[in-house]
Short mmCIF file of C-alpha atoms and ligand atoms in Angstrom, two decimals:
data_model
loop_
_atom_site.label_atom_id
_atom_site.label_comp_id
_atom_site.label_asym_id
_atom_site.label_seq_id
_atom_site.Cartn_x
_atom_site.Cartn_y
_atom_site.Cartn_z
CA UNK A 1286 112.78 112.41 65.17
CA UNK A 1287 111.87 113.92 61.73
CA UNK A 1288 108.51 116.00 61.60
CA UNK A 1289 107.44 112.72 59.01
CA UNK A 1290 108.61 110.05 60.86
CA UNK A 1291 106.56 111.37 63.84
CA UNK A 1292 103.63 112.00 61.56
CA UNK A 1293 103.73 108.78 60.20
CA UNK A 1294 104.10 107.74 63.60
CA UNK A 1295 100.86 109.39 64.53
CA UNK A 1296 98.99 108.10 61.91
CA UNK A 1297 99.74 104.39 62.50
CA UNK A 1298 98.86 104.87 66.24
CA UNK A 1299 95.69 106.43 65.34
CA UNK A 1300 94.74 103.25 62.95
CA UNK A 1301 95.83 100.73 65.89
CA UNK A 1302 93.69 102.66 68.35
CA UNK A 1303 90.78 102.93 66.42
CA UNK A 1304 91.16 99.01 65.37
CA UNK A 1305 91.78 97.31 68.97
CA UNK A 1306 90.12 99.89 71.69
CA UNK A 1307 86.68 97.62 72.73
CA UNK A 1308 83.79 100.15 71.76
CA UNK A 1309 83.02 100.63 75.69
CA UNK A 1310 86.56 101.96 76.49
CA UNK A 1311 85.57 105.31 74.95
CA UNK A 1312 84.41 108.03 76.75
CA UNK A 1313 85.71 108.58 81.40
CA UNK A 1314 85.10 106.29 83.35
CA UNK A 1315 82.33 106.77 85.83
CA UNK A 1316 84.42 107.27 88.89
CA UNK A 1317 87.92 105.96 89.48
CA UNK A 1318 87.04 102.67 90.86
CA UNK A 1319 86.33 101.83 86.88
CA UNK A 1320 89.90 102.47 85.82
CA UNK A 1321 92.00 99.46 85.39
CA UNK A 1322 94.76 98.91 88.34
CA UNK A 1323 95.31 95.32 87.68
CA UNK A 1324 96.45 93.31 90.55
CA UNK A 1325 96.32 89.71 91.64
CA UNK A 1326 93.12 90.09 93.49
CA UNK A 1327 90.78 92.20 91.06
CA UNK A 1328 88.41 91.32 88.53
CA UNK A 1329 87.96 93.39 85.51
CA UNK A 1330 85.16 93.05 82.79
CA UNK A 1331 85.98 91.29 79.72
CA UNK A 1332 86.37 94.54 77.83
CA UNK A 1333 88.74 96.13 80.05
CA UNK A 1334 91.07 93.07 80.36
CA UNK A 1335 90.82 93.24 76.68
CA UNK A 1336 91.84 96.58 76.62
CA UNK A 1337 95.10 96.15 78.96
CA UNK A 1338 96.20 92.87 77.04
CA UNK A 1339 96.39 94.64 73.90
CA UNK A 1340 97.82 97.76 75.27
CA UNK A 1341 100.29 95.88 76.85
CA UNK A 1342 101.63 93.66 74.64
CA UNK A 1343 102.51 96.76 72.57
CA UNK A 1344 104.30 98.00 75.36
CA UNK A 1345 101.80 101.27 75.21
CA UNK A 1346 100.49 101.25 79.10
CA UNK A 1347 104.19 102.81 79.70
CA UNK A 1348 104.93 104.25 76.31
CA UNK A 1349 108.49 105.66 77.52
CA UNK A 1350 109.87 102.91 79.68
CA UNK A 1351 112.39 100.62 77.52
CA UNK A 1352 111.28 97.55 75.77
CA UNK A 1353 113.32 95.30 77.57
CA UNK A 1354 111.33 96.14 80.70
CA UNK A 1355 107.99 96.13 79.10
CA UNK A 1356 107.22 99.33 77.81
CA UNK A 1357 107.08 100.66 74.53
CA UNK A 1358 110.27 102.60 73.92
CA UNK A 1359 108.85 105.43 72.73
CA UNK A 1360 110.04 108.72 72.85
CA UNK A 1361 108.53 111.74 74.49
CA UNK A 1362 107.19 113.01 71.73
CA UNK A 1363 106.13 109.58 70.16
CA UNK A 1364 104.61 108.89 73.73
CA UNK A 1365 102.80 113.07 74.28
CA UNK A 1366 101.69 111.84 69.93
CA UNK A 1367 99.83 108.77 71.34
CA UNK A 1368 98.73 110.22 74.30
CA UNK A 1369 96.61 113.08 71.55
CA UNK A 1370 95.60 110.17 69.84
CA UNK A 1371 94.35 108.79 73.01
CA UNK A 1372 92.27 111.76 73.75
CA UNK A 1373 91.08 112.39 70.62
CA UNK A 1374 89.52 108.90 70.67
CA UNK A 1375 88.46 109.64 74.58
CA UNK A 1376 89.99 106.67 75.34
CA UNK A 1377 90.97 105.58 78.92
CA UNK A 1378 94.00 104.83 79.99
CA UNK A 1379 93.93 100.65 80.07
CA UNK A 1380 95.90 101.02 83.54
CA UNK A 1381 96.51 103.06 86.52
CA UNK A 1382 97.97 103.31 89.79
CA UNK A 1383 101.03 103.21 92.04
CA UNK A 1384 103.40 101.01 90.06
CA UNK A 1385 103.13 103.05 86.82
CA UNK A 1386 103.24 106.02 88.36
CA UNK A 1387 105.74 105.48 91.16
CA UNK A 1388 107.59 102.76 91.94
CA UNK A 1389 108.04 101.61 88.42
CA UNK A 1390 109.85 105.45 87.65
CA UNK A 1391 111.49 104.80 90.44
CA UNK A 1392 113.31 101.65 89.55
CA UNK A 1393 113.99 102.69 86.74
CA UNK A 1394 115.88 105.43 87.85
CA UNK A 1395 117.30 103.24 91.36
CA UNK A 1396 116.77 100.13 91.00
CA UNK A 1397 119.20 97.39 90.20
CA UNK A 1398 118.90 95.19 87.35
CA UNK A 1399 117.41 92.03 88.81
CA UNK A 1400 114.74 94.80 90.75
CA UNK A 1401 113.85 96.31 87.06
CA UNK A 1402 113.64 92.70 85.08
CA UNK A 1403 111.75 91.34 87.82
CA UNK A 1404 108.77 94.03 88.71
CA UNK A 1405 108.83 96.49 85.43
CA UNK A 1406 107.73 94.06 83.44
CA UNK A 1407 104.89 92.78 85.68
CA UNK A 1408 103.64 96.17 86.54
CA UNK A 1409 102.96 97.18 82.62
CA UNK A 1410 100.90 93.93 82.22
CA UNK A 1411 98.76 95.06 85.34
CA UNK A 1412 100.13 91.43 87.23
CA UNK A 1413 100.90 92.86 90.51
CA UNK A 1414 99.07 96.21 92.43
CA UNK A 1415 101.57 98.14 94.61
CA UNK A 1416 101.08 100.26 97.48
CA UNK A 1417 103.01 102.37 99.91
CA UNK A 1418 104.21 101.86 103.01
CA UNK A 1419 105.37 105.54 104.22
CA UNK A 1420 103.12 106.98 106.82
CA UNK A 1421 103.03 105.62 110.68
CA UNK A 1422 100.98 106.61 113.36
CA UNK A 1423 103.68 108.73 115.03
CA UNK A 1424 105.46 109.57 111.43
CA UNK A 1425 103.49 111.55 108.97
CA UNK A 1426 105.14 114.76 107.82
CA UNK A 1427 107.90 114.14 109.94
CA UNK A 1428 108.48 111.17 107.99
CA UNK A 1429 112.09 110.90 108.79
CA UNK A 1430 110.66 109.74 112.55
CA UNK A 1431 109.44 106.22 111.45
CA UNK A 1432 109.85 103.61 113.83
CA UNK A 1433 109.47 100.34 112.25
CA UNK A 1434 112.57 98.25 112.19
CA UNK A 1435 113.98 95.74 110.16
CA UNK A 1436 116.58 93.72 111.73
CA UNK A 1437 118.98 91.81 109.36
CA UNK A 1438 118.70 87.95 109.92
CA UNK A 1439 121.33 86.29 107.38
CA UNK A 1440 119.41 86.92 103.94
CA UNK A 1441 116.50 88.73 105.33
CA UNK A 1442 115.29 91.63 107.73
CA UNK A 1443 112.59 90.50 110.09
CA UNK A 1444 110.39 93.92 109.65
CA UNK A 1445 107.71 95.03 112.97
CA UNK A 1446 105.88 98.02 112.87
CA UNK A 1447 102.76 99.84 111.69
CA UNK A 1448 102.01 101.62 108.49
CA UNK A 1449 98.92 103.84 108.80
CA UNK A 1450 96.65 105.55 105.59
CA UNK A 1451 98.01 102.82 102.92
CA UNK A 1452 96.36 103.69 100.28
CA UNK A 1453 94.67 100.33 98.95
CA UNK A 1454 96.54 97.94 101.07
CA UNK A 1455 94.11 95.57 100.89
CA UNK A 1456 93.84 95.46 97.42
CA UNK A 1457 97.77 95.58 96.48
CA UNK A 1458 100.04 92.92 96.13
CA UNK A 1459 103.45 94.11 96.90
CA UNK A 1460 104.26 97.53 98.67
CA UNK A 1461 107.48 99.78 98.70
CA UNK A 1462 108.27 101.10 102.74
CA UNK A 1463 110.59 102.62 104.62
CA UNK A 1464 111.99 100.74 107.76
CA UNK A 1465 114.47 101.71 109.84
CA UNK A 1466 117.47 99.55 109.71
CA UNK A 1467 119.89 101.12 112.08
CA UNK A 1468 118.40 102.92 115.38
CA UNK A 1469 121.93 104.31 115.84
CA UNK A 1470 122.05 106.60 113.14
CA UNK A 1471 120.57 110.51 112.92
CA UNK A 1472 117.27 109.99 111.95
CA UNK A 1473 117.56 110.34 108.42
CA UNK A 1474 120.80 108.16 108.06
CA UNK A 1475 119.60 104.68 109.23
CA UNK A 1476 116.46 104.40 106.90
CA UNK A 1477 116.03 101.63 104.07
CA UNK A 1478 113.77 101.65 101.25
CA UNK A 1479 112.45 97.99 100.39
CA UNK A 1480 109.90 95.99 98.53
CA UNK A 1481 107.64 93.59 100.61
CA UNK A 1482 105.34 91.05 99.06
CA UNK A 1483 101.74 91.46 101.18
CA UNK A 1484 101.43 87.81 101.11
CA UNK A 1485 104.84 87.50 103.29
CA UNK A 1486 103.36 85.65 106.50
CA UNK A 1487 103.47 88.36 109.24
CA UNK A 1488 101.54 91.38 107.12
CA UNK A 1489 98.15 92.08 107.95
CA UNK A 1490 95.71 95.34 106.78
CA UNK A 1491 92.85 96.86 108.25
CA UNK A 1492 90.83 99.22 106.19
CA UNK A 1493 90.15 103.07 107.27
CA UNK A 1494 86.62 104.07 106.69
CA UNK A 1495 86.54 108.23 105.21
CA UNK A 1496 84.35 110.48 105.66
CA UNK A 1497 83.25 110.28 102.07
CA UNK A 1498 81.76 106.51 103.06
CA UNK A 1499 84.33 104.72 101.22
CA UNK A 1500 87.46 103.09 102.69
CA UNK A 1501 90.68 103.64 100.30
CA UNK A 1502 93.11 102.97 102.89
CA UNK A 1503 94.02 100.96 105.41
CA UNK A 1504 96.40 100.38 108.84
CA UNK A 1505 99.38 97.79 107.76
CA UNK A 1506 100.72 95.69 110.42
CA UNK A 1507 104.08 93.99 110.37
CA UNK A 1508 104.74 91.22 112.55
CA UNK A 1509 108.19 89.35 111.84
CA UNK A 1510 107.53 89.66 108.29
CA UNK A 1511 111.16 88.67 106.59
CA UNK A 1512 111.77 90.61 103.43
CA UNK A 1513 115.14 89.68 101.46
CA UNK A 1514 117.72 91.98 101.67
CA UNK A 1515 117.75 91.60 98.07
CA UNK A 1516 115.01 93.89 98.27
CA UNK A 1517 116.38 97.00 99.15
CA UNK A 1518 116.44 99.68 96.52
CA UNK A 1519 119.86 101.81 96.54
CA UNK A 1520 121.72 101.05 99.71
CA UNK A 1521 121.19 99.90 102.81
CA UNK A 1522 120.67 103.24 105.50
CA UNK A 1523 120.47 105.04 102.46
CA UNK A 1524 116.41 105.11 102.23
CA UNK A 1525 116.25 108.57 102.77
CA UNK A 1526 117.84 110.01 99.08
CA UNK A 1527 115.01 107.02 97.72
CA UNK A 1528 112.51 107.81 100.01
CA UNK A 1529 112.53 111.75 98.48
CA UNK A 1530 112.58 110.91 94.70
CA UNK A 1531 109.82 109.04 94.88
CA UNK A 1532 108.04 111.22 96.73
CA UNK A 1533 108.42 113.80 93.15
CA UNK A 1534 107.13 111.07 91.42
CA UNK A 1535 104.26 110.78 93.97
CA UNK A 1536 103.38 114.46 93.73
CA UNK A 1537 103.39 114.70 89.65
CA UNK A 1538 100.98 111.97 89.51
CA UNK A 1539 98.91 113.42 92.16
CA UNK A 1540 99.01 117.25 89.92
CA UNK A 1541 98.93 114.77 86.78
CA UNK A 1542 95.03 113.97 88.40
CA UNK A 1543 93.77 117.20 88.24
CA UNK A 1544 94.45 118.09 85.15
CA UNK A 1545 93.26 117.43 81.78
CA UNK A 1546 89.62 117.03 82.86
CA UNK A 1547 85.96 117.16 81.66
CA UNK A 1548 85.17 119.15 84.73
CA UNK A 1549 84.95 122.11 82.87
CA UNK A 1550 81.65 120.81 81.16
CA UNK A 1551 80.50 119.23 83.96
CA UNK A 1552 80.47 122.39 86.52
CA UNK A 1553 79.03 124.79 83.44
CA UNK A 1554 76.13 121.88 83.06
CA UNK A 1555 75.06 121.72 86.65
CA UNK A 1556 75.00 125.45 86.84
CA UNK A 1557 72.59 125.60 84.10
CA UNK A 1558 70.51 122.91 85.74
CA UNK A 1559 70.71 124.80 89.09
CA UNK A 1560 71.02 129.03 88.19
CA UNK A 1561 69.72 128.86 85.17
CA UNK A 1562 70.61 130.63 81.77
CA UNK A 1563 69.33 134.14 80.21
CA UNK A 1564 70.13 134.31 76.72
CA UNK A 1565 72.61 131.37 76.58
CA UNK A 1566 74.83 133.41 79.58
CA UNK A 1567 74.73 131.47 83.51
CA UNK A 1568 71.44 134.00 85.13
CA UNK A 1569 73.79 134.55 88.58
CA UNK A 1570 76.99 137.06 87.83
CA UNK A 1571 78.81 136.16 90.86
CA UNK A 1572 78.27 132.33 89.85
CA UNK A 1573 79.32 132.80 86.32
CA UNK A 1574 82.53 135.01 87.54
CA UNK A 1575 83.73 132.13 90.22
CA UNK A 1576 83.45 129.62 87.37
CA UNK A 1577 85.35 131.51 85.17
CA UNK A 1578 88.08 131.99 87.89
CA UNK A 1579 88.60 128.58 88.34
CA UNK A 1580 88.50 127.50 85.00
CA UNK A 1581 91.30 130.42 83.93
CA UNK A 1582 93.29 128.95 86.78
CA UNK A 1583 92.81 125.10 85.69
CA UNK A 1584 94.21 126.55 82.15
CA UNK A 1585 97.75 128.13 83.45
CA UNK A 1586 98.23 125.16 86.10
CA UNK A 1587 97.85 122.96 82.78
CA UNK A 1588 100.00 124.70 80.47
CA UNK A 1589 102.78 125.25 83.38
CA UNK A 1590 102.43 121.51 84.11
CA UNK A 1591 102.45 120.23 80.47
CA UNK A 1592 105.59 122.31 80.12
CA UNK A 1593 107.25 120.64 82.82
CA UNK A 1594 106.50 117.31 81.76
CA UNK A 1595 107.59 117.79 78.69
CA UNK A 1596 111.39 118.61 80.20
CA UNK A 1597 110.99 115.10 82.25
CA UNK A 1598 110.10 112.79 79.24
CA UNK A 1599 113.34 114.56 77.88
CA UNK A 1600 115.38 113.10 80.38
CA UNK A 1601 115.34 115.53 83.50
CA UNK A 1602 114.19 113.99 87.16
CA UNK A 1603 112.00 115.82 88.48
CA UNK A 1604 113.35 118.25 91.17
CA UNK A 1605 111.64 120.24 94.35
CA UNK A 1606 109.25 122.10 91.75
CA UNK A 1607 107.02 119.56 91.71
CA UNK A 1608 105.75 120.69 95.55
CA UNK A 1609 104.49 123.36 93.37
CA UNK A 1610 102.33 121.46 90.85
CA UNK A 1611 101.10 119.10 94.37
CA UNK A 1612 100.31 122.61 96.10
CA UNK A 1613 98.27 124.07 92.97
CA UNK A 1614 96.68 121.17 91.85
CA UNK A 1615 94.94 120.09 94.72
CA UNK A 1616 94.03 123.60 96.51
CA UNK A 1617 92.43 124.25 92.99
CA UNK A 1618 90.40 120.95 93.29
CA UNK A 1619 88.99 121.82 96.53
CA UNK A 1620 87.91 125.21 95.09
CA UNK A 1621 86.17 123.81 92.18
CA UNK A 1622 84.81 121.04 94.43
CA UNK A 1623 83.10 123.53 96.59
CA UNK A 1624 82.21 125.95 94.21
CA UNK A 1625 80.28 123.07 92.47
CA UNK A 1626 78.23 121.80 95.94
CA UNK A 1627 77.62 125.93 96.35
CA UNK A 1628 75.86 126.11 93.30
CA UNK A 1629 73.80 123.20 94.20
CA UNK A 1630 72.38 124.37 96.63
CA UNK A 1631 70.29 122.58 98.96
CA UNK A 1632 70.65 119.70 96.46
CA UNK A 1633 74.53 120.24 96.71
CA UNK A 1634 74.20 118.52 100.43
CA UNK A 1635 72.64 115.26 100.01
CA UNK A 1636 73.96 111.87 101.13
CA UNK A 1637 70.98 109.66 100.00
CA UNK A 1638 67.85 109.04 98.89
CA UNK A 1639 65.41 109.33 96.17
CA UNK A 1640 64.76 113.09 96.46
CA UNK A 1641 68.30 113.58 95.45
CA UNK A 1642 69.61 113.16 91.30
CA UNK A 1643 72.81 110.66 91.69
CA UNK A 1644 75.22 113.21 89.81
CA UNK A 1645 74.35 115.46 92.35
CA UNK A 1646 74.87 113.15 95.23
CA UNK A 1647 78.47 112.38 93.40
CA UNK A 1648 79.20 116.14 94.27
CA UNK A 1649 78.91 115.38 97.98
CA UNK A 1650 81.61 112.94 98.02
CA UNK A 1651 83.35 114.34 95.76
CA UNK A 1652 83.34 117.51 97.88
CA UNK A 1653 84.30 115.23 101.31
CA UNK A 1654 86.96 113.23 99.19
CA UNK A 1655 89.29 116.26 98.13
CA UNK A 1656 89.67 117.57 101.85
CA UNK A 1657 92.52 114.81 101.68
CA UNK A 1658 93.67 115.99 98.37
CA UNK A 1659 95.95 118.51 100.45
CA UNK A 1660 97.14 116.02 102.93
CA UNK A 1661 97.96 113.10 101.08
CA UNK A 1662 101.39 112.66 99.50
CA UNK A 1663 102.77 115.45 101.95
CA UNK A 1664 100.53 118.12 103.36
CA UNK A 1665 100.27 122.09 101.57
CA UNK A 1666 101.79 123.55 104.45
CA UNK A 1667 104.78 121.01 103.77
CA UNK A 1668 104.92 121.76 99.96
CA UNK A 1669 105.04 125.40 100.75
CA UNK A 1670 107.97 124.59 102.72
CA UNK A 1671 109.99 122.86 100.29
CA UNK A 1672 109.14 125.99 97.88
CA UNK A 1673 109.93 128.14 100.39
CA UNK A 1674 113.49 126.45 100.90
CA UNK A 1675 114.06 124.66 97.48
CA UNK A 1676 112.46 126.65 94.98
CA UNK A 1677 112.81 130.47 96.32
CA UNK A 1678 115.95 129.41 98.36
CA UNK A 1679 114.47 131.64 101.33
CA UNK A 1680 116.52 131.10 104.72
CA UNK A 1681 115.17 128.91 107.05
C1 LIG B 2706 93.65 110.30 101.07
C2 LIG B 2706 94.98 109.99 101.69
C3 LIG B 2706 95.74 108.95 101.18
C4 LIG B 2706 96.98 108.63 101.76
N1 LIG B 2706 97.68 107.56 101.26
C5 LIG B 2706 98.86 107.21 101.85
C6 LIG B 2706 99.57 106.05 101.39
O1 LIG B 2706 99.16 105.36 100.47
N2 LIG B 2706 100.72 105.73 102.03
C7 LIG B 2706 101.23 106.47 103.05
O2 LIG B 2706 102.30 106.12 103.55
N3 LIG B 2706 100.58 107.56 103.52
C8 LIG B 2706 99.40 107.95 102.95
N4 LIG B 2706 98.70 109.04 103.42
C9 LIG B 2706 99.21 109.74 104.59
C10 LIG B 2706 99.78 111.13 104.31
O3 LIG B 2706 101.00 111.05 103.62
C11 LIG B 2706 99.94 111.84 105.66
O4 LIG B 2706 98.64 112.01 106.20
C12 LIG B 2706 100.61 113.20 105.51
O5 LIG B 2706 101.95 113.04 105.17
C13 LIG B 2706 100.49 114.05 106.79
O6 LIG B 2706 100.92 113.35 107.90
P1 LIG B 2706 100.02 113.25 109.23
O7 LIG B 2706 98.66 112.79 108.81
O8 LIG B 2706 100.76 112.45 110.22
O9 LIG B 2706 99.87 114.75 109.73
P2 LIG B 2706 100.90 115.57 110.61
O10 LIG B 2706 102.26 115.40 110.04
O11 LIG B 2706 100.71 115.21 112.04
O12 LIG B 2706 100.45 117.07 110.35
C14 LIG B 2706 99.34 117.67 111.05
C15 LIG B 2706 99.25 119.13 110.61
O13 LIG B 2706 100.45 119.84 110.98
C16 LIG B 2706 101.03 120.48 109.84
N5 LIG B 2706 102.50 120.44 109.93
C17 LIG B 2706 103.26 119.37 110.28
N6 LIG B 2706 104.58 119.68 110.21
C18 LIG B 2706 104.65 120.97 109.78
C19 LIG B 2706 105.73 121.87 109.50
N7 LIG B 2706 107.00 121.49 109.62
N8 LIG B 2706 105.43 123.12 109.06
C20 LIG B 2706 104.13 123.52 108.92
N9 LIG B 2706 103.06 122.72 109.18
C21 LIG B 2706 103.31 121.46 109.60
C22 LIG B 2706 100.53 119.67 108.66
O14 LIG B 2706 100.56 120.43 107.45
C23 LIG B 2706 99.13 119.30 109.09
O15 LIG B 2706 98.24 120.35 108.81
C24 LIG B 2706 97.47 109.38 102.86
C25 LIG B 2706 96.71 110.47 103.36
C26 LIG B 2706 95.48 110.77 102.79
C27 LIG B 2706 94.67 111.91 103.36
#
């Protein structure tokens, strides 16, 4: 695209924004639980309905995905223009969550035509909330180990078996799993990936409470729950190759979190509320240093990640070196986490109460809620793996 096209480009984006974002989309969110992830069984305020309906009918909550499926056709640099404009405006994104982010990429890439028409479409208008279905209690990292079956009945597979840790399963409306559809095969041969509506009689979800207090996740039980063999994405036994790309997908979004923040501003304010500052410079050295650190390492995990995105919204999947961006991105959360409860203090430790300020009881969980950061979506000890093997091509 011509340097004026895009420009011009820019400029009418900037015009729309300005003219349809409702006044209180402006500015984060105050925790994620604000964000938009649409859904069948969530409520939104007025404004950020508003938000989503506009966004969506431009095709702008997935700016790259073709029109045909909902999106806005854009191209990657029409879609990184908007996203500027975005920011520039501070404007949140008018949807999140698993189906932008992961399954939708995935069909898109996978999928078959009727799959695409029928959930692409319905995921950019923030109709249905997906979830996955991956982890089981005996099957974590050694994912490949699953046990639940599906066993083909005409049309269908009758699925039994447990999911464990599904993110949001209570609040989603379909999920993507692996089952295993032939018990015959090496482990990795006889796996399927499939779509499963939660409101197929047989599915039932119990939520997980975390340390942190809250309870994102959930156990999934399946209990004769028939799923079409329409359903399957790629081929039948063929889960695994599915099963892996999606798992990239999984780990740019979870990198995607962590950068891109206000958390810069945020950790240099609550030093200066809790060290103090000598002529406009933090009063501790040591404190000042360790912020500094972190916030020289957010900058080249940011610039290394934008650089890689921008060769995937040209056209390339993303390969192994994503375990790279999942590894950096979260270990550096933890750091900045607990650098932010150490300079807290005593403060940094609270769980309730009036003697506590709330943005400093935020800290706390915040602190609690990253420990999972380098579990979920494959552990670090698992990403180094995959660098080890994929990336550096060490022996094994
Ligand atoms: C916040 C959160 C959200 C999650 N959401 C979902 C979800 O939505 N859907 C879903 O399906 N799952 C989800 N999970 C589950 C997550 O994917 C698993 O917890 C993860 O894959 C690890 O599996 P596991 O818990 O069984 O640990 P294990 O696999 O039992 O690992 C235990 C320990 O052993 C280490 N280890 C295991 N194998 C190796 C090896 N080969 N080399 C070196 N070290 C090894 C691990 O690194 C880890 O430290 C979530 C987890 C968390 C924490």
């Amino acid at each position: 695209m011509a340097d004026a096209d895009l420009e011009s480009f820019r400029a009418d984006a900037r015009r729309w924004l300005a003219a349809n974002a409702p006044q209180s989309m402006h500015g984060p969110p105050a925790s994620p639980d604000d964000l938009c992830w649409g859904g069948r069984k969530a409520r939104y305020p007025d404004d950020v309905r508003r938000w989503l309906a506009v966004m969506a009918e431009r095709g702008w909550t997935a700016p790259t995905w073709p029109r045909e499926y909902g999106g806005g056709g854009l191209s990657a640099a029409e879609a990184k223009a908007l996203a500027q404009e975005m920011a520039k405006l501070a404007l949140r994104p008018p949807l999140v969550g698993f189906g932008l982010s992961m399954i939708g990429p995935l069909l898109l890439q996978a999928g078959n035509e009727q799959q695409k028409r029928e959930h692409l479409p319905r995921i950019t208008r923030g109709e249905i909330r997906w979830c996955q279905g991956y982890s089981e209690p005996g099957a974590g990292s050694d994912l490949a180990g699953l046990q639940t079956r599906a066993v083909r009945d005409g049309d269908d597979f009758v699925v039994n078996g447990q999911k464990v840790w599904t993110s949001y399963a209570d609040k989603a409306d379909w999920m993507f799993l692996l089952v295993r559809t032939d018990p015959e095969a090496p482990k990795h041969a006889g796996i399927s990936f499939v779509l499963m509506d939660m409101e197929s009689p047989g599915v039932s979800v119990r939520p997980i409470r975390l340390i942190s207090g809250a309870s994102p996740f959930c156990e999934t039980f399946l209990s004769d729950v028939r799923v079409p063999v329409r359903n399957v994405v790629g081929k039948i036994n063929e889960g695994w190759g599915i099963a892996k790309m999606l798992l990239r997908f999984e780990r740019n979004m979870i990198a995607d979190v962590f950068k891109e923040r206000d958390d810069a501003a945020r950790l240099l304010a609550l030093a200066r509320r809790h060290v103090g500052d000598e002529n406009g410079r933090l009063r501790d050295p040591i404190v000042r240093d360790r912020i500094a650190q972190v916030e020289m390492d957010q900058a080249c995990f940011e610039w290394t990640l934008a650089r890689s995105r921008d060769r995937v919204k040209a056209g390339h999947a993303p390969g192994p070196e994503t375990s790279i961006f999942k590894y950096y991105g979260t270990e550096l959360n933890q750091r900045r986490r607990e650098l932010a409860v150490d300079v807290a203090g005593p403060e940094g430790v609270g769980w309730e109460g009036p003697g506590f300020a709330p943005d400093d009881l935020r800290l706390v969980r915040e602190w609690l809620r990253s420990r999972g950061n380098s579990i979920e979506g494959g552990t670090s000890e698992i990403q180094l793996n995959i660098i080890a093997k994929r990336v550096l091509g060490l022996p094994d």
